[in-house]
PDB file of C-alpha atoms in Angstrom:
ATOM      1  CA  MET A 186       0.000   0.000   0.000  1.00 50.00           C
ATOM      2  CA  ASN A 187       2.625   2.524   1.052  1.00 57.00           C
ATOM      3  CA  GLU A 188       5.443   1.474  -1.191  1.00 57.00           C
ATOM      4  CA  PRO A 189       6.698   4.429  -3.169  1.00 57.00           C
ATOM      5  CA  ALA A 190       4.966   4.078  -6.493  1.00 55.00           C
ATOM      6  CA  PRO A 191       7.519   3.627  -9.221  1.00 56.00           C
ATOM      7  CA  LYS A 192       6.867   5.688 -12.276  1.00 62.00           C
ATOM      8  CA  THR A 193       3.425   4.712 -13.492  1.00 70.00           C
ATOM      9  CA  VAL A 194       3.586   3.693 -17.091  1.00 81.00           C
ATOM     10  CA  PRO A 195       0.185   4.200 -18.694  1.00 80.00           C
ATOM     11  CA  LEU A 196      -1.106   2.038 -21.484  1.00 83.00           C
ATOM     12  CA  ASP A 197      -1.161   3.594 -24.890  1.00 87.00           C
ATOM     13  CA  ASP A 198      -4.606   4.829 -25.814  1.00 88.00           C
ATOM     14  CA  LYS A 199      -5.344   2.133 -28.331  1.00 88.00           C
ATOM     15  CA  ALA A 200      -4.518  -0.648 -25.872  1.00 91.00           C
ATOM     16  CA  PHE A 201      -6.525   1.103 -23.198  1.00 92.00           C
ATOM     17  CA  ARG A 202      -9.512   1.335 -25.487  1.00 91.00           C
ATOM     18  CA  ASP A 203      -9.259  -2.384 -26.275  1.00 92.00           C
ATOM     19  CA  GLN A 204      -9.249  -3.254 -22.563  1.00 93.00           C
ATOM     20  CA  LEU A 205     -12.258  -1.018 -22.075  1.00 94.00           C
ATOM     21  CA  VAL A 206     -14.172  -2.804 -24.835  1.00 94.00           C
ATOM     22  CA  ALA A 207     -13.305  -6.221 -23.459  1.00 95.00           C
ATOM     23  CA  ILE A 208     -14.555  -5.430 -19.980  1.00 96.00           C
ATOM     24  CA  ILE A 209     -17.970  -4.028 -20.966  1.00 97.00           C
ATOM     25  CA  PRO A 210     -19.912  -7.301 -20.434  1.00 97.00           C
ATOM     26  CA  SER A 211     -18.511  -7.829 -16.920  1.00 96.00           C
ATOM     27  CA  LEU A 212     -19.113  -4.207 -16.004  1.00 97.00           C
ATOM     28  CA  ARG A 213     -22.693  -4.398 -17.225  1.00 97.00           C
ATOM     29  CA  ALA A 214     -23.310  -7.547 -15.196  1.00 97.00           C
ATOM     30  CA  PHE A 215     -21.835  -6.029 -12.043  1.00 97.00           C
ATOM     31  CA  ALA A 216     -23.810  -2.804 -12.500  1.00 97.00           C
ATOM     32  CA  ARG A 217     -27.035  -4.664 -13.242  1.00 96.00           C
ATOM     33  CA  GLY A 218     -26.725  -6.525  -9.986  1.00 96.00           C
ATOM     34  CA  LEU A 219     -25.925  -3.354  -8.081  1.00 95.00           C
ATOM     35  CA  CYS A 220     -28.699  -1.213  -9.566  1.00 94.00           C
ATOM     36  CA  GLY A 221     -31.344  -3.796 -10.273  1.00 92.00           C
ATOM     37  CA  THR A 222     -32.497  -2.181 -13.500  1.00 91.00           C
ATOM     38  CA  ARG A 223     -30.981  -2.312 -16.941  1.00 93.00           C
ATOM     39  CA  ASP A 224     -31.241   1.380 -17.807  1.00 94.00           C
ATOM     40  CA  MET A 225     -29.738   2.657 -14.596  1.00 93.00           C
ATOM     41  CA  ALA A 226     -26.990   0.052 -14.737  1.00 95.00           C
ATOM     42  CA  ASP A 227     -26.041   0.816 -18.327  1.00 96.00           C
ATOM     43  CA  ASP A 228     -25.960   4.557 -17.607  1.00 95.00           C
ATOM     44  CA  MET A 229     -23.710   3.839 -14.665  1.00 96.00           C
ATOM     45  CA  VAL A 230     -21.349   1.768 -16.804  1.00 97.00           C
ATOM     46  CA  GLN A 231     -21.120   4.426 -19.505  1.00 96.00           C
ATOM     47  CA  ASP A 232     -20.342   7.067 -16.890  1.00 95.00           C
ATOM     48  CA  ALA A 233     -17.668   4.795 -15.442  1.00 96.00           C
ATOM     49  CA  MET A 234     -16.167   4.227 -18.891  1.00 96.00           C
ATOM     50  CA  THR A 235     -16.088   7.964 -19.568  1.00 94.00           C
ATOM     51  CA  ARG A 236     -14.396   8.556 -16.219  1.00 94.00           C
ATOM     52  CA  ALA A 237     -11.927   5.773 -16.845  1.00 95.00           C
ATOM     53  CA  TRP A 238     -11.035   7.175 -20.238  1.00 93.00           C
ATOM     54  CA  ALA A 239     -10.467  10.608 -18.727  1.00 91.00           C
ATOM     55  CA  ALA A 240      -8.290   9.061 -16.011  1.00 92.00           C
ATOM     56  CA  ARG A 241      -6.445   6.610 -18.264  1.00 91.00           C
ATOM     57  CA  GLN A 242      -3.061   8.189 -17.538  1.00 90.00           C
ATOM     58  CA  SER A 243      -3.389   7.062 -13.943  1.00 92.00           C
ATOM     59  CA  TYR A 244      -3.833   3.413 -14.864  1.00 93.00           C
ATOM     60  CA  ALA A 245      -0.542   1.557 -14.694  1.00 89.00           C
ATOM     61  CA  ALA A 246       0.006  -0.818 -17.579  1.00 86.00           C
ATOM     62  CA  GLY A 247       0.150  -4.424 -16.414  1.00 86.00           C
ATOM     63  CA  SER A 248      -1.848  -3.841 -13.247  1.00 90.00           C
ATOM     64  CA  ASN A 249      -5.276  -5.364 -12.741  1.00 93.00           C
ATOM     65  CA  PHE A 250      -7.531  -3.560 -15.196  1.00 95.00           C
ATOM     66  CA  ARG A 251     -10.694  -5.298 -14.030  1.00 95.00           C
ATOM     67  CA  ALA A 252     -10.113  -4.255 -10.434  1.00 96.00           C
ATOM     68  CA  TRP A 253      -9.363  -0.697 -11.544  1.00 96.00           C
ATOM     69  CA  MET A 254     -12.529  -0.477 -13.645  1.00 97.00           C
ATOM     70  CA  PHE A 255     -14.739  -2.122 -11.047  1.00 97.00           C
ATOM     71  CA  MET A 256     -13.440   0.327  -8.477  1.00 97.00           C
ATOM     72  CA  ILE A 257     -14.375   3.280 -10.682  1.00 97.00           C
ATOM     73  CA  LEU A 258     -17.817   1.806 -11.263  1.00 97.00           C
ATOM     74  CA  ARG A 259     -18.556   1.053  -7.625  1.00 97.00           C
ATOM     75  CA  ASN A 260     -17.262   4.442  -6.472  1.00 96.00           C
ATOM     76  CA  HIS A 261     -19.578   6.079  -8.979  1.00 95.00           C
ATOM     77  CA  TYR A 262     -22.415   3.853  -7.752  1.00 95.00           C
ATOM     78  CA  TYR A 263     -21.886   4.856  -4.120  1.00 93.00           C
ATOM     79  CA  THR A 264     -21.653   8.535  -5.026  1.00 92.00           C
ATOM     80  CA  THR A 265     -24.959   8.220  -6.862  1.00 90.00           C
ATOM     81  CA  LEU A 266     -26.487   6.333  -3.942  1.00 87.00           C
ATOM     82  CA  ARG A 267     -25.578   9.103  -1.558  1.00 85.00           C
ATOM     83  CA  LYS A 268     -26.946  11.759  -3.890  1.00 83.00           C
ATOM     84  CA  ASN A 269     -30.203   9.972  -4.525  1.00 77.00           C
ATOM     85  CA  ALA A 270     -32.119   9.125  -1.383  1.00 63.00           C
ATOM     86  CA  ARG A 271     -34.653   7.097  -3.335  1.00 57.00           C
ATOM     87  CA  MET A 272     -31.995   4.571  -4.224  1.00 50.00           C
ATOM     88  CA  VAL A 273     -30.926   3.967  -0.638  1.00 50.00           C
ATOM     89  CA  SER A 274     -31.453   0.378   0.366  1.00 52.00           C
ATOM     90  CA  TRP A 275     -33.658  -0.278   3.264  1.00 48.00           C
ATOM     91  CA  ASP A 276     -33.019  -2.457   6.249  1.00 45.00           C
ATOM     92  CA  PRO A 277     -33.540  -6.153   5.504  1.00 45.00           C
ATOM     93  CA  GLU A 278     -34.917  -6.577   9.025  1.00 43.00           C
ATOM     94  CA  VAL A 279     -37.928  -4.490   8.131  1.00 39.00           C
ATOM     95  CA  ALA A 280     -38.010  -5.291   4.456  1.00 43.00           C
ATOM     96  CA  GLU A 281     -40.807  -7.626   3.602  1.00 46.00           C
ATOM     97  CA  ARG A 282     -39.928 -10.902   2.104  1.00 45.00           C
ATOM     98  CA  VAL A 283     -39.769 -10.807  -1.656  1.00 48.00           C
ATOM     99  CA  LEU A 284     -42.451 -12.680  -3.503  1.00 45.00           C
ATOM    100  CA  VAL A 285     -41.052 -15.935  -4.672  1.00 46.00           C
ATOM    101  CA  ALA A 286     -42.114 -17.476  -7.918  1.00 47.00           C
ATOM    102  CA  GLY A 287     -40.708 -20.764  -6.755  1.00 46.00           C
ATOM    103  CA  PRO A 288     -38.014 -22.879  -8.322  1.00 46.00           C
ATOM    104  CA  THR A 289     -37.648 -22.542 -12.057  1.00 46.00           C
ATOM    105  CA  GLN A 290     -38.295 -25.408 -14.425  1.00 42.00           C
ATOM    106  CA  GLN A 291     -34.655 -26.376 -14.091  1.00 54.00           C
ATOM    107  CA  ASP A 292     -33.225 -26.400 -10.632  1.00 57.00           C
ATOM    108  CA  GLY A 293     -32.513 -23.619  -8.253  1.00 71.00           C
ATOM    109  CA  LEU A 294     -33.861 -20.177  -7.580  1.00 81.00           C
ATOM    110  CA  ASN A 295     -35.634 -17.799  -9.859  1.00 84.00           C
ATOM    111  CA  VAL A 296     -33.083 -15.260 -11.047  1.00 85.00           C
ATOM    112  CA  GLN A 297     -35.567 -12.387 -10.915  1.00 86.00           C
ATOM    113  CA  ASP A 298     -36.338 -13.166  -7.282  1.00 87.00           C
ATOM    114  CA  VAL A 299     -32.660 -13.091  -6.459  1.00 90.00           C
ATOM    115  CA  GLN A 300     -32.276  -9.796  -8.300  1.00 91.00           C
ATOM    116  CA  LYS A 301     -35.163  -8.293  -6.309  1.00 90.00           C
ATOM    117  CA  ALA A 302     -33.842  -9.641  -3.035  1.00 93.00           C
ATOM    118  CA  LEU A 303     -30.370  -8.259  -3.766  1.00 94.00           C
ATOM    119  CA  GLN A 304     -31.830  -4.768  -3.960  1.00 93.00           C
ATOM    120  CA  LYS A 305     -33.070  -5.082  -0.389  1.00 92.00           C
ATOM    121  CA  LEU A 306     -29.651  -5.823   1.052  1.00 94.00           C
ATOM    122  CA  PRO A 307     -27.240  -3.235   2.397  1.00 94.00           C
ATOM    123  CA  ALA A 308     -25.150  -2.063  -0.556  1.00 94.00           C
ATOM    124  CA  GLU A 309     -21.896  -3.482   0.842  1.00 95.00           C
ATOM    125  CA  GLN A 310     -23.385  -6.959   1.122  1.00 95.00           C
ATOM    126  CA  ARG A 311     -24.932  -6.723  -2.326  1.00 96.00           C
ATOM    127  CA  GLU A 312     -21.619  -5.630  -3.753  1.00 97.00           C
ATOM    128  CA  VAL A 313     -19.582  -8.431  -2.241  1.00 96.00           C
ATOM    129  CA  LEU A 314     -22.117 -11.087  -3.238  1.00 96.00           C
ATOM    130  CA  LEU A 315     -21.948  -9.827  -6.807  1.00 96.00           C
ATOM    131  CA  LEU A 316     -18.188  -9.537  -6.969  1.00 96.00           C
ATOM    132  CA  ILE A 317     -17.453 -12.947  -5.522  1.00 95.00           C
ATOM    133  CA  GLY A 318     -20.625 -14.926  -6.140  1.00 93.00           C
ATOM    134  CA  ALA A 319     -21.502 -13.584  -9.583  1.00 93.00           C
ATOM    135  CA  ASN A 320     -18.345 -12.160 -11.115  1.00 93.00           C
ATOM    136  CA  GLY A 321     -16.078 -14.719  -9.522  1.00 92.00           C
ATOM    137  CA  VAL A 322     -13.372 -12.344  -8.345  1.00 94.00           C
ATOM    138  CA  SER A 323     -11.066 -13.547  -5.586  1.00 94.00           C
ATOM    139  CA  TYR A 324     -11.335 -12.341  -1.983  1.00 94.00           C
ATOM    140  CA  GLU A 325      -8.098 -10.488  -2.500  1.00 94.00           C
ATOM    141  CA  GLU A 326      -9.321  -8.683  -5.598  1.00 95.00           C
ATOM    142  CA  ALA A 327     -12.655  -7.880  -3.931  1.00 96.00           C
ATOM    143  CA  ALA A 328     -10.752  -6.381  -0.998  1.00 96.00           C
ATOM    144  CA  ASP A 329      -8.765  -4.221  -3.428  1.00 95.00           C
ATOM    145  CA  ILE A 330     -11.884  -3.106  -5.258  1.00 96.00           C
ATOM    146  CA  MET A 331     -13.836  -2.299  -2.110  1.00 96.00           C
ATOM    147  CA  GLY A 332     -10.870  -0.884  -0.238  1.00 95.00           C
ATOM    148  CA  CYS A 333     -11.240  -3.063   2.836  1.00 95.00           C
ATOM    149  CA  ALA A 334      -9.654  -6.075   4.528  1.00 96.00           C
ATOM    150  CA  ILE A 335     -10.174  -9.642   3.327  1.00 95.00           C
ATOM    151  CA  GLY A 336     -11.767 -10.481   6.680  1.00 95.00           C
ATOM    152  CA  THR A 337     -14.347  -7.760   6.076  1.00 95.00           C
ATOM    153  CA  ILE A 338     -15.063  -9.205   2.654  1.00 96.00           C
ATOM    154  CA  LYS A 339     -15.630 -12.641   4.151  1.00 94.00           C
ATOM    155  CA  SER A 340     -17.954 -11.472   6.875  1.00 94.00           C
ATOM    156  CA  ARG A 341     -19.950  -9.318   4.453  1.00 94.00           C
ATOM    157  CA  LEU A 342     -20.225 -12.270   2.123  1.00 94.00           C
ATOM    158  CA  ALA A 343     -21.420 -14.553   4.904  1.00 92.00           C
ATOM    159  CA  ARG A 344     -23.911 -12.012   6.252  1.00 93.00           C
ATOM    160  CA  GLY A 345     -25.068 -11.150   2.763  1.00 93.00           C
ATOM    161  CA  ARG A 346     -25.727 -14.745   1.915  1.00 91.00           C
ATOM    162  CA  VAL A 347     -27.739 -15.293   5.089  1.00 91.00           C
ATOM    163  CA  ALA A 348     -29.759 -12.122   4.490  1.00 92.00           C
ATOM    164  CA  LEU A 349     -30.368 -12.988   0.843  1.00 91.00           C
ATOM    165  CA  THR A 350     -31.489 -16.477   1.774  1.00 89.00           C
ATOM    166  CA  ALA A 351     -33.835 -15.097   4.418  1.00 89.00           C
ATOM    167  CA  LEU A 352     -35.343 -12.663   1.916  1.00 89.00           C
ATOM    168  CA  ILE A 353     -35.942 -15.407  -0.604  1.00 84.00           C
ATOM    169  CA  ASP A 354     -36.917 -18.327   1.578  1.00 78.00           C
ATOM    170  CA  GLY A 355     -38.403 -16.546   4.549  1.00 70.00           C
ATOM    171  CA  PRO A 356     -36.862 -15.813   7.925  1.00 56.00           C
ATOM    172  CA  ALA A 357     -37.327 -19.320   9.288  1.00 51.00           C
ATOM    173  CA  TYR A 358     -34.972 -20.833   6.750  1.00 44.00           C
ATOM    174  CA  LYS A 359     -31.898 -22.445   8.239  1.00 47.00           C
ATOM    175  CA  ASP A 360     -28.739 -22.816   6.285  1.00 49.00           C
ATOM    176  CA  GLU A 361     -29.056 -26.367   5.033  1.00 48.00           C
ATOM    177  CA  PRO A 362     -27.336 -27.784   2.018  1.00 50.00           C
ATOM    178  CA  SER A 363     -30.419 -29.677   0.845  1.00 47.00           C
ATOM    179  CA  GLU A 364     -31.989 -28.349  -2.331  1.00 48.00           C
ATOM    180  CA  LYS A 365     -34.890 -30.701  -1.916  1.00 47.00           C
ATOM    181  CA  ARG A 366     -36.171 -29.182   1.319  1.00 49.00           C
ATOM    182  CA  PRO A 367     -39.886 -28.424   1.331  1.00 50.00           C
ATOM    183  CA  ARG A 368     -40.539 -24.790   0.584  1.00 50.00           C
ATOM    184  CA  PRO A 369     -42.401 -22.737   3.186  1.00 47.00           C
ATOM    185  CA  SER A 370     -45.786 -21.420   2.160  1.00 44.00           C
ATOM    186  CA  ALA A 371     -45.710 -18.311   0.011  1.00 43.00           C
ATOM    187  CA  ILE A 372     -46.853 -15.979   2.764  1.00 44.00           C
ATOM    188  CA  SER A 373     -44.811 -15.914   5.903  1.00 42.00           C
ATOM    189  CA  PRO A 374     -46.637 -14.745   9.044  1.00 43.00           C
ATOM    190  CA  THR A 375     -43.537 -12.989  10.340  1.00 44.00           C
ATOM    191  CA  GLY A 376     -43.326 -10.757   7.271  1.00 36.00           C
TER     192      GLY A 376
ATOM    193  CA  MET B 293     -19.785 -18.496  11.474  1.00 40.00           C
ATOM    194  CA  HIS B 294     -18.607 -21.784  10.120  1.00 42.00           C
ATOM    195  CA  LEU B 295     -17.180 -19.828   7.240  1.00 41.00           C
ATOM    196  CA  GLN B 296     -14.450 -18.228   9.302  1.00 40.00           C
ATOM    197  CA  GLU B 297     -13.713 -21.409  11.198  1.00 38.00           C
ATOM    198  CA  SER B 298     -13.043 -23.339   8.038  1.00 38.00           C
ATOM    199  CA  ILE B 299     -10.284 -20.970   7.046  1.00 39.00           C
ATOM    200  CA  THR B 300      -7.002 -21.727   8.708  1.00 40.00           C
ATOM    201  CA  MET B 301      -4.440 -20.386   6.266  1.00 39.00           C
ATOM    202  CA  PRO B 302      -3.353 -16.779   6.078  1.00 43.00           C
ATOM    203  CA  GLU B 303      -5.342 -15.751   3.028  1.00 40.00           C
ATOM    204  CA  GLU B 304      -3.288 -12.685   2.301  1.00 43.00           C
ATOM    205  CA  SER B 305      -0.288 -14.742   1.339  1.00 43.00           C
ATOM    206  CA  MET B 306      -2.208 -17.337  -0.621  1.00 43.00           C
ATOM    207  CA  PRO B 307      -2.103 -17.270  -4.389  1.00 46.00           C
ATOM    208  CA  GLU B 308      -5.410 -16.584  -6.095  1.00 46.00           C
ATOM    209  CA  ARG B 309      -5.800 -20.211  -7.135  1.00 44.00           C
ATOM    210  CA  ASP B 310      -5.769 -21.385  -3.517  1.00 43.00           C
ATOM    211  CA  LEU B 311      -8.050 -18.610  -2.365  1.00 43.00           C
ATOM    212  CA  LYS B 312     -10.640 -19.918  -4.768  1.00 44.00           C
ATOM    213  CA  SER B 313     -10.353 -23.400  -3.328  1.00 42.00           C
ATOM    214  CA  VAL B 314     -11.250 -22.198   0.150  1.00 44.00           C
ATOM    215  CA  LYS B 315     -14.435 -23.944   1.125  1.00 44.00           C
ATOM    216  CA  GLU B 316     -17.070 -21.289   0.680  1.00 58.00           C
ATOM    217  CA  THR B 317     -20.765 -21.744   0.304  1.00 60.00           C
ATOM    218  CA  VAL B 318     -21.465 -18.954  -2.138  1.00 64.00           C
ATOM    219  CA  ILE B 319     -18.796 -20.065  -4.518  1.00 67.00           C
ATOM    220  CA  ALA B 320     -19.551 -23.768  -4.145  1.00 64.00           C
ATOM    221  CA  GLY B 321     -21.014 -25.250  -7.292  1.00 67.00           C
ATOM    222  CA  ASP B 322     -24.182 -26.612  -5.708  1.00 76.00           C
ATOM    223  CA  ASP B 323     -25.195 -23.590  -3.638  1.00 82.00           C
ATOM    224  CA  PRO B 324     -28.574 -22.301  -4.906  1.00 86.00           C
ATOM    225  CA  ILE B 325     -27.701 -18.673  -4.122  1.00 88.00           C
ATOM    226  CA  GLY B 326     -24.333 -18.969  -5.803  1.00 90.00           C
ATOM    227  CA  LYS B 327     -25.919 -20.606  -8.833  1.00 90.00           C
ATOM    228  CA  ALA B 328     -28.532 -17.878  -9.147  1.00 91.00           C
ATOM    229  CA  LEU B 329     -25.884 -15.158  -8.824  1.00 93.00           C
ATOM    230  CA  ARG B 330     -23.792 -16.738 -11.550  1.00 93.00           C
ATOM    231  CA  ARG B 331     -26.822 -17.065 -13.794  1.00 93.00           C
ATOM    232  CA  LEU B 332     -27.637 -13.401 -13.185  1.00 93.00           C
ATOM    233  CA  HIS B 333     -24.120 -12.569 -14.293  1.00 95.00           C
ATOM    234  CA  ASP B 334     -24.030 -14.951 -17.250  1.00 95.00           C
ATOM    235  CA  ASP B 335     -27.378 -13.719 -18.585  1.00 94.00           C
ATOM    236  CA  VAL B 336     -26.133 -10.131 -18.762  1.00 95.00           C
ATOM    237  CA  VAL B 337     -22.779 -11.113 -20.203  1.00 96.00           C
ATOM    238  CA  ALA B 338     -24.573 -13.041 -22.946  1.00 96.00           C
ATOM    239  CA  GLU B 339     -26.560  -9.955 -24.028  1.00 95.00           C
ATOM    240  CA  PRO B 340     -25.342  -8.110 -27.100  1.00 95.00           C
ATOM    241  CA  ILE B 341     -23.643  -4.839 -26.197  1.00 94.00           C
ATOM    242  CA  PRO B 342     -26.248  -2.061 -26.534  1.00 95.00           C
ATOM    243  CA  GLU B 343     -25.871   0.596 -29.193  1.00 93.00           C
ATOM    244  CA  GLU B 344     -25.196   3.471 -26.813  1.00 94.00           C
ATOM    245  CA  PHE B 345     -21.991   1.738 -25.771  1.00 95.00           C
ATOM    246  CA  LEU B 346     -20.894   1.541 -29.367  1.00 91.00           C
ATOM    247  CA  ARG B 347     -21.600   5.259 -29.716  1.00 92.00           C
ATOM    248  CA  LEU B 348     -19.478   5.953 -26.660  1.00 92.00           C
ATOM    249  CA  LEU B 349     -16.672   3.844 -28.081  1.00 90.00           C
ATOM    250  CA  GLY B 350     -17.070   5.700 -31.362  1.00 90.00           C
ATOM    251  CA  GLU B 351     -16.394   8.957 -29.556  1.00 88.00           C
ATOM    252  CA  ILE B 352     -13.299   7.461 -28.008  1.00 84.00           C
ATOM    253  CA  GLU B 353     -12.262   6.210 -31.417  1.00 82.00           C
ATOM    254  CA  ARG B 354     -12.590   9.708 -32.836  1.00 86.00           C
ATOM    255  CA  LYS B 355     -10.371  11.059 -30.086  1.00 80.00           C
ATOM    256  CA  LEU B 356      -7.843   8.344 -30.878  1.00 77.00           C
ATOM    257  CA  ASN B 357      -7.780   9.220 -34.540  1.00 77.00           C
ATOM    258  CA  GLY B 358      -7.975  12.970 -34.056  1.00 73.00           C
ATOM    259  CA  ALA B 359      -5.736  15.304 -32.140  1.00 53.00           C
ATOM    260  CA  ALA B 360      -4.374  14.063 -28.824  1.00 52.00           C
ATOM    261  CA  THR B 361      -6.566  15.282 -26.008  1.00 48.00           C
ATOM    262  CA  PRO B 362      -4.812  17.441 -23.433  1.00 50.00           C
ATOM    263  CA  GLU B 363      -4.435  15.528 -20.209  1.00 47.00           C
TER     264      GLU B 363
END
């Protein structure tokens, strides 16, 4: 962290542009999960790309471009969150359980339900679930992107998963590996 | 949580490959939440890149081909 930065060698503009193009799908996926809606997410990604282009001289060639881009995107997301009170997530304790369509024809959870439930989590938990669970970044990279310790990443991930599960399956759900467990009735009395 | 207890190695010094092998529910292949998160990701990644992105890249392209922008 505190090592004296050797001279930062930026990428040439053409190479930078190519990296930017290549990362668009991952950025869109990360933003979609953060924002919950396609339009807002795509706006966010374009803003992040514009910012990245403007700041391209500060990107050191050979360093982790994905982490650098994700950091720009999530910083922009949090700035927007703070500016826009309507986007602020509410407390999962008081959030009502999301309506569950039930398992899809294949196996597993309905993706739309998970997307809705994600929006009810605290932003930090949503972010870490997306980075590690969806985008498949390592703990180390997630810690770099979010600017916190690996231990913090792990506890946010664990808490986020529990909260997400509770939102989808109802508060009574215990963390069991079985996918065949009987589902609780659609309406939970505890709300 | 069982998560923390299962981790005995100093993660900071572990190479990325080993970090990924740490037993972890969300990343585990059969975890329903993990599966849904990956599908969420894969669905978006599979979408064609929308036109407005291509316009944005076009602007960048023009800057590349035109005069160098002052930085």
